[in-house]
Coordinates of C-alpha atoms in Angstrom, one line a residue:
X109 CA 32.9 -18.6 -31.9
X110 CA 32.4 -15.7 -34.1
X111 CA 29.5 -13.2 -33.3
X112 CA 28.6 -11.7 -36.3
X113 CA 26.3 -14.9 -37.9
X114 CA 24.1 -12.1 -38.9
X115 CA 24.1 -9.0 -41.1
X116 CA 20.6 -7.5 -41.2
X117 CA 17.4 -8.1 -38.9
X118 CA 14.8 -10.9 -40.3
X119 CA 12.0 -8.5 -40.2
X120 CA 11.5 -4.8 -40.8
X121 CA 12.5 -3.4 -37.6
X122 CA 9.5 -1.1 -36.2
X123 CA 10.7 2.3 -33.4
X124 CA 8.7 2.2 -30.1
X125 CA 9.0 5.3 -30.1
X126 CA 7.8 6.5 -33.4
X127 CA 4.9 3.8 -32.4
X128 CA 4.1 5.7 -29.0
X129 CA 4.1 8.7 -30.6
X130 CA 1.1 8.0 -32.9
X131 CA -0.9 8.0 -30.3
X132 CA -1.5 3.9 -29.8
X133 CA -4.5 3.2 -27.5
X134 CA -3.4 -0.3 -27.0
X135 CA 0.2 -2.4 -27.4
X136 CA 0.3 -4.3 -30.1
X137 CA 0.5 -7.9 -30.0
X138 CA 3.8 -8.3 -31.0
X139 CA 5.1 -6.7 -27.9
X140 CA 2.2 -8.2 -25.1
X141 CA 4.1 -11.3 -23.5
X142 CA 2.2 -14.7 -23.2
X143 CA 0.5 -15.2 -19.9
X144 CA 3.5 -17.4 -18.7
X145 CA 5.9 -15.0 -19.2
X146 CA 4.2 -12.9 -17.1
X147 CA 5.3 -11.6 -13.4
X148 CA 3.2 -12.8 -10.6
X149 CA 2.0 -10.4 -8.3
X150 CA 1.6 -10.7 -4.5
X151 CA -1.9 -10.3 -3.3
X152 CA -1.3 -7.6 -1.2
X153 CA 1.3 -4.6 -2.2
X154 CA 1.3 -4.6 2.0
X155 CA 3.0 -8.1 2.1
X156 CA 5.8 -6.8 -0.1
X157 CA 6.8 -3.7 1.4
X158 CA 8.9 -4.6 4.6
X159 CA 11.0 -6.0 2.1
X160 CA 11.6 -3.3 -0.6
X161 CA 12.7 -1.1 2.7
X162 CA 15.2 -3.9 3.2
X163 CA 17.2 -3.7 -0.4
X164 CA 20.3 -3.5 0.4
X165 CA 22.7 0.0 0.3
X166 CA 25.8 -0.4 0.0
X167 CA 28.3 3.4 0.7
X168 CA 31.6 2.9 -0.9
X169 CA 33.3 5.2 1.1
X170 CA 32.7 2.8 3.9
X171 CA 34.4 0.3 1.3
X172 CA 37.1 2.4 0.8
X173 CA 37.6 3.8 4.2
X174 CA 40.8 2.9 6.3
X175 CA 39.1 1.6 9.0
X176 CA 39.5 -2.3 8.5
X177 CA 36.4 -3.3 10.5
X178 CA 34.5 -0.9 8.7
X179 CA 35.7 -2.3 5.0
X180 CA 35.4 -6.1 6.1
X181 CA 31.7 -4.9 7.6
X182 CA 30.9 -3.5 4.0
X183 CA 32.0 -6.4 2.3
X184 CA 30.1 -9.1 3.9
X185 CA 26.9 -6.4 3.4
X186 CA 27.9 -6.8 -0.6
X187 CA 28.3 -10.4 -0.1
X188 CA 24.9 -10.8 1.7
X189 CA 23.4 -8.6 -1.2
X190 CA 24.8 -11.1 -3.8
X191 CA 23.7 -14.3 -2.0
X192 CA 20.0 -12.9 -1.0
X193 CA 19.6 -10.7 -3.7
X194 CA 21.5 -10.2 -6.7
X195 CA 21.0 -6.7 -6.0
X196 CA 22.2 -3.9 -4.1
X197 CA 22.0 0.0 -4.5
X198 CA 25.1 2.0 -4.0
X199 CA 25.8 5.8 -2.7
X200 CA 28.8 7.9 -2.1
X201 CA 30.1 5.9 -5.7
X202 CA 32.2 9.4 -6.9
X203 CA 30.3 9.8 -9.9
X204 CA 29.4 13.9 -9.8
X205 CA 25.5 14.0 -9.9
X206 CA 25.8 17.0 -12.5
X207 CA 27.4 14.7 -15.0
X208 CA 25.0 11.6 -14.6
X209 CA 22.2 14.2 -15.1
X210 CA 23.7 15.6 -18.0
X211 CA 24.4 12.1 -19.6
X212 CA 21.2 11.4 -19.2
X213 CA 20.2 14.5 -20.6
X214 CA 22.1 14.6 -23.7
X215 CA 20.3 11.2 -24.6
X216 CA 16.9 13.0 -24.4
X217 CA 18.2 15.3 -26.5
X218 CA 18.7 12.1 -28.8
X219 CA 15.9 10.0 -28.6
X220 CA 14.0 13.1 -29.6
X221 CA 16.2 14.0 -32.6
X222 CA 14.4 13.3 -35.9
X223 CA 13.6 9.9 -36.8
X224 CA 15.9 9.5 -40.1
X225 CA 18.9 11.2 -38.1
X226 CA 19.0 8.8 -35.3
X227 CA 18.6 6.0 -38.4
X228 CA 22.2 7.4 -39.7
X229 CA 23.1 5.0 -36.3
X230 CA 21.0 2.4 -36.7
X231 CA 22.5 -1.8 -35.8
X232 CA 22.7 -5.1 -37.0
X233 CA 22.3 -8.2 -35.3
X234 CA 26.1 -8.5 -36.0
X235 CA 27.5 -6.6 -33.3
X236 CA 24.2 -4.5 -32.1
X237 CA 26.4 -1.8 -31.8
X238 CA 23.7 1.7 -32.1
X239 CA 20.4 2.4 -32.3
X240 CA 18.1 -0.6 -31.7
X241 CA 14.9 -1.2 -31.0
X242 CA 15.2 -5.3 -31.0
X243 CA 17.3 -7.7 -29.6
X244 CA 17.2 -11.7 -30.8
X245 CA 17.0 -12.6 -34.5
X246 CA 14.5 -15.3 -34.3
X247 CA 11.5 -14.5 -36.6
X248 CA 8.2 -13.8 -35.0
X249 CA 9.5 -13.7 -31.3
X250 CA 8.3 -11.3 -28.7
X251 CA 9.9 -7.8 -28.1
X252 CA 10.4 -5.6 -25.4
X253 CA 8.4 -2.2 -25.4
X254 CA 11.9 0.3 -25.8
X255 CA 14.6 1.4 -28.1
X256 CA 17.7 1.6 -27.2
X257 CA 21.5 2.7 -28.3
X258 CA 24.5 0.6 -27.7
X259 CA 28.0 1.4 -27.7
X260 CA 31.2 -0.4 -26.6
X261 CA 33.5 1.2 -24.3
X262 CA 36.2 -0.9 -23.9
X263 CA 38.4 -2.3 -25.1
X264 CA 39.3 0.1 -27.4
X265 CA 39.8 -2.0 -30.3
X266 CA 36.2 -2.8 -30.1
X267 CA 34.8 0.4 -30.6
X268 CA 33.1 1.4 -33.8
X269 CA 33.5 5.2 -33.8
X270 CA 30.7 5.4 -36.8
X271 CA 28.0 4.7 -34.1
X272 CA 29.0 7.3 -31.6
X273 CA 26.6 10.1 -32.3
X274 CA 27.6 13.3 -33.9
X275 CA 24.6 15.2 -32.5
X276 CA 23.9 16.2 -29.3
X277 CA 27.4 18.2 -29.9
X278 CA 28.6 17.1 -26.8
X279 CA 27.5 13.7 -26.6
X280 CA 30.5 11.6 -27.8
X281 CA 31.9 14.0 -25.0
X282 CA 29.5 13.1 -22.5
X283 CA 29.4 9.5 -23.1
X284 CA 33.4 9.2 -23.0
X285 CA 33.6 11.0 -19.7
X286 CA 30.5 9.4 -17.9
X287 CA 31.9 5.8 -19.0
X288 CA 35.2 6.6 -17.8
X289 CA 34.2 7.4 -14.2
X290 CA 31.8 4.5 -14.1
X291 CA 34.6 1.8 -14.6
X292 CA 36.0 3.6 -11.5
X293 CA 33.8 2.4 -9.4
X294 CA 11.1 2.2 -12.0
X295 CA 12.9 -0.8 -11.8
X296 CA 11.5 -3.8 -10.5
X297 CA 13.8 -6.8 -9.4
X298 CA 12.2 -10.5 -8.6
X299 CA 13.0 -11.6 -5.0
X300 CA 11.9 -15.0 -3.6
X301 CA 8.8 -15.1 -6.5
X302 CA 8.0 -11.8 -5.8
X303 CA 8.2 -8.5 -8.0
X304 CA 9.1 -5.7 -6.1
X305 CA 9.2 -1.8 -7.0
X306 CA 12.4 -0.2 -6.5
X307 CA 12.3 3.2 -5.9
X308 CA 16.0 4.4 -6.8
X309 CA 18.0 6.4 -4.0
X310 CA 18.7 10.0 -6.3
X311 CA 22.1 9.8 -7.6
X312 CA 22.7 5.8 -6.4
X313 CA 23.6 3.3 -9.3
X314 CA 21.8 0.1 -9.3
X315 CA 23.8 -2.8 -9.5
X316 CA 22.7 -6.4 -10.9
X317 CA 24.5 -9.4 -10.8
X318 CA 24.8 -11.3 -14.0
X319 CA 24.0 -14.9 -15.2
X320 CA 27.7 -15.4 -15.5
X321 CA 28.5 -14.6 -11.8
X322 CA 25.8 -17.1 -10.9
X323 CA 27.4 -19.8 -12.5
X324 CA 31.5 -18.8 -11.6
X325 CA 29.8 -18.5 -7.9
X326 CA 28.1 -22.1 -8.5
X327 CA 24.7 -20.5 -8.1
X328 CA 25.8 -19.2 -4.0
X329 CA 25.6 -15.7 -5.9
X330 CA 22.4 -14.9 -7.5
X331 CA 21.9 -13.5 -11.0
X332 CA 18.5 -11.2 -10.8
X333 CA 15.7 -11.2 -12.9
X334 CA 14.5 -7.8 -13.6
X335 CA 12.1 -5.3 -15.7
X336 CA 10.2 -1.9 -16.3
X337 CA 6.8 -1.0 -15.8
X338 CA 5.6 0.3 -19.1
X339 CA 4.2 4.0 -18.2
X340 CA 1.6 5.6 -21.1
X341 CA 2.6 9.5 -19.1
X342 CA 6.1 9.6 -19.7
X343 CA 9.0 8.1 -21.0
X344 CA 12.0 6.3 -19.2
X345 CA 15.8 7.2 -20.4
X346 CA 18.4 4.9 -18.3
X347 CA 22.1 4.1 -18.5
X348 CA 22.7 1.1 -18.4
X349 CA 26.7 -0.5 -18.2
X350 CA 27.8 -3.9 -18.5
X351 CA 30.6 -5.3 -17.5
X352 CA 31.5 -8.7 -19.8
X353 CA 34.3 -11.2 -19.9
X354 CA 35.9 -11.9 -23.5
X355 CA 34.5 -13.9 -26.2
X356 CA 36.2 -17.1 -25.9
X357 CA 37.1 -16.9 -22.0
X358 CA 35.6 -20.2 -20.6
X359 CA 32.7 -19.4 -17.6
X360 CA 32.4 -22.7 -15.5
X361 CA 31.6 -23.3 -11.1
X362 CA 35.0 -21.8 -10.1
X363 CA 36.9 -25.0 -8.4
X364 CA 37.6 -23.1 -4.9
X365 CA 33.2 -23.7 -4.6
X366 CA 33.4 -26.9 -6.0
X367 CA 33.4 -30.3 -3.2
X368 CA 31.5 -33.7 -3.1
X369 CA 29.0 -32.0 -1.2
X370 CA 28.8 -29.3 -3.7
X371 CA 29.3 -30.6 -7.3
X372 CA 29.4 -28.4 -10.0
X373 CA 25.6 -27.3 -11.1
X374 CA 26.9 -25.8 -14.7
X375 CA 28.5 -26.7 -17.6
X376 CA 31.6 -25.3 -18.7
X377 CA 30.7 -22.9 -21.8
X378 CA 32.3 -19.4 -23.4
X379 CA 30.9 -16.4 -23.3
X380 CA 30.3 -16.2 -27.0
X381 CA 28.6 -19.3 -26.6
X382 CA 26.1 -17.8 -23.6
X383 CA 25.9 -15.1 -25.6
X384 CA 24.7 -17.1 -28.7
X385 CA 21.3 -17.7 -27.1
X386 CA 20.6 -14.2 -26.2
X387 CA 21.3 -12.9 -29.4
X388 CA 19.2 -15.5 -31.4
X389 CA 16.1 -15.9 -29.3
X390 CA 16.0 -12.1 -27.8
X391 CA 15.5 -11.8 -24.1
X392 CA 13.4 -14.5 -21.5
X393 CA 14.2 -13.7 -17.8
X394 CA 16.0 -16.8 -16.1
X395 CA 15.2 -18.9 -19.1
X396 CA 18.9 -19.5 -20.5
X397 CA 21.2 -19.8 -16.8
X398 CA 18.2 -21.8 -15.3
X399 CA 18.4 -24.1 -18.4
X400 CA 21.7 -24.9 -18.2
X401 CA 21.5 -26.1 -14.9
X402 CA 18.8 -28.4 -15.5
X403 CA 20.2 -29.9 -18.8
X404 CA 22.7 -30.5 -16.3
X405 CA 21.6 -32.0 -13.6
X406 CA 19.3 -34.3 -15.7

């Protein structure tokens, strides 16, 4: 299934930024989700908190170590995290904190570039592939309060040098050697109908398991919802990677977790296909893996 159904965005598209910098007093509508999209709360931030001190760490040099018992230890912590979870933090990962702060950095230095410079990069629902500040092509739907800039990696065949920023100088730099190191190795996340603040370890990545784990694991591994808290101080710059299978690779219940007792809970379906609904309807936590296993089940 081909990706690129679409060429330009439905409706002007409008920066966060530019609109946070005009000194808003309140979010407009378009950006304010419906009362059942919503989070839910615990009544008491207390009832929470012996469980955000639980989130799981995981240090890969105890995964990489030559002790056996230690590696087989670590991987039953990351196959806890992925069962319980769908989340896990992880330290000692070899990624020099200098760079990651200067990554980071260098995409300040972007964001705050002039607005009809960082338009030079701007995307299209066709590959999204730049600087966005929407994702979904479905007229009138909700939006998430950020922009963002998004580039392929790899393969390189799918890179579209055009939208790798000339300025910073030393971005394309930056980006090239951050990525590469990364494939070497504020939040909140939802846990058991709860939202929990995640205060990140300094110089740990986050790491979230994705819909189409859930549904290869046949829903043992869990897929994580998660967000950001809006601040109104300060803004939030993170780096975000993702790891995809190709277009037209079929994603179904792997047969090793398949039994009588255990039937398959998804439908077999590409990648392109998943991705389909994402790109068309925009973002909606859980809404798209959780409807595929009730559609199938019915």
């Amino acid at each position: 299934m081909m990706m690129n159904f679409l060429q330009c965005w439905p409706e002007p598209v409008v920066r966060v930024q530019h609109l946070s910098e005009t000194g808003l007093t309140r979010i407009p509508q378009r950006y304010v989700k419906k009362p059942s999209d919503r989070p839910h709360f615990p009544d008491s931030v207390d009832a929470a908190s012996d469980e955000v001190n639980n989130i799981p760490v995981i240090d890969m040099q105890e995964l990489l170590s030559d002790d056996m018992s230690l590696r087989r230890k670590t991987a039953a912590l990351i196959k806890d995290a992925c069962r319980e979870w769908g989340f896990f933090q992880v330290v000692n990962h070899g990624v020099r904190q200098e760079l990651m702060e200067r990554t980071r950095g260098v995409w300040r230095e972007f964001f705050k570039l002039p607005l009809e410079e960082k338009q030079k990069y701007a995307n299209t629902p066709s590959t999204y592939e730049g600087y966005g500040s929407r994702v979904g092509v479905e007229k009138g739907i909700k939006l998430d309060w950020c922009d963002y800039f998004f580039l392929h990696y790899l393969p390189m065949g799918m890179r579209d040098q055009t939208k790798w920023p000339s300025f910073p100088l030393s971005c394309r730099e930056l980006v090239e050697e951050y990525s590469k190191e990364v494939v070497k190795v504020g939040l909140q996340v939802r846990h058991r109908h709860r939202w929990l603040t995640v205060t990140p370890i300094p110089n740990a990545f986050i790491v979230n398991l994705g819909d189409q784990l859930q549904v290869v694991s046949n829903g043992i591994y869990k897929s994580v919802e998660h967000r950001v808290i809006v601040n109104s101080v300060k803004e939030r710059v993170s780096l975000a990677l993702f790891y995809n299978p190709k277009g037209d690779i079929l994603m179904k219940p792997a047969e090793q977790l398949v039994t009588k007792d255990h039937p398959p809970l998804y439908p077999p379906m590409t990648f392109d296909q998943y991705r389909l609904h994402i790109r068309t309807r925009g973002p909606s936590g859980k809404s798209q893996v959780d409807s595929l296993l009730l559609k199938y089940q019915q």
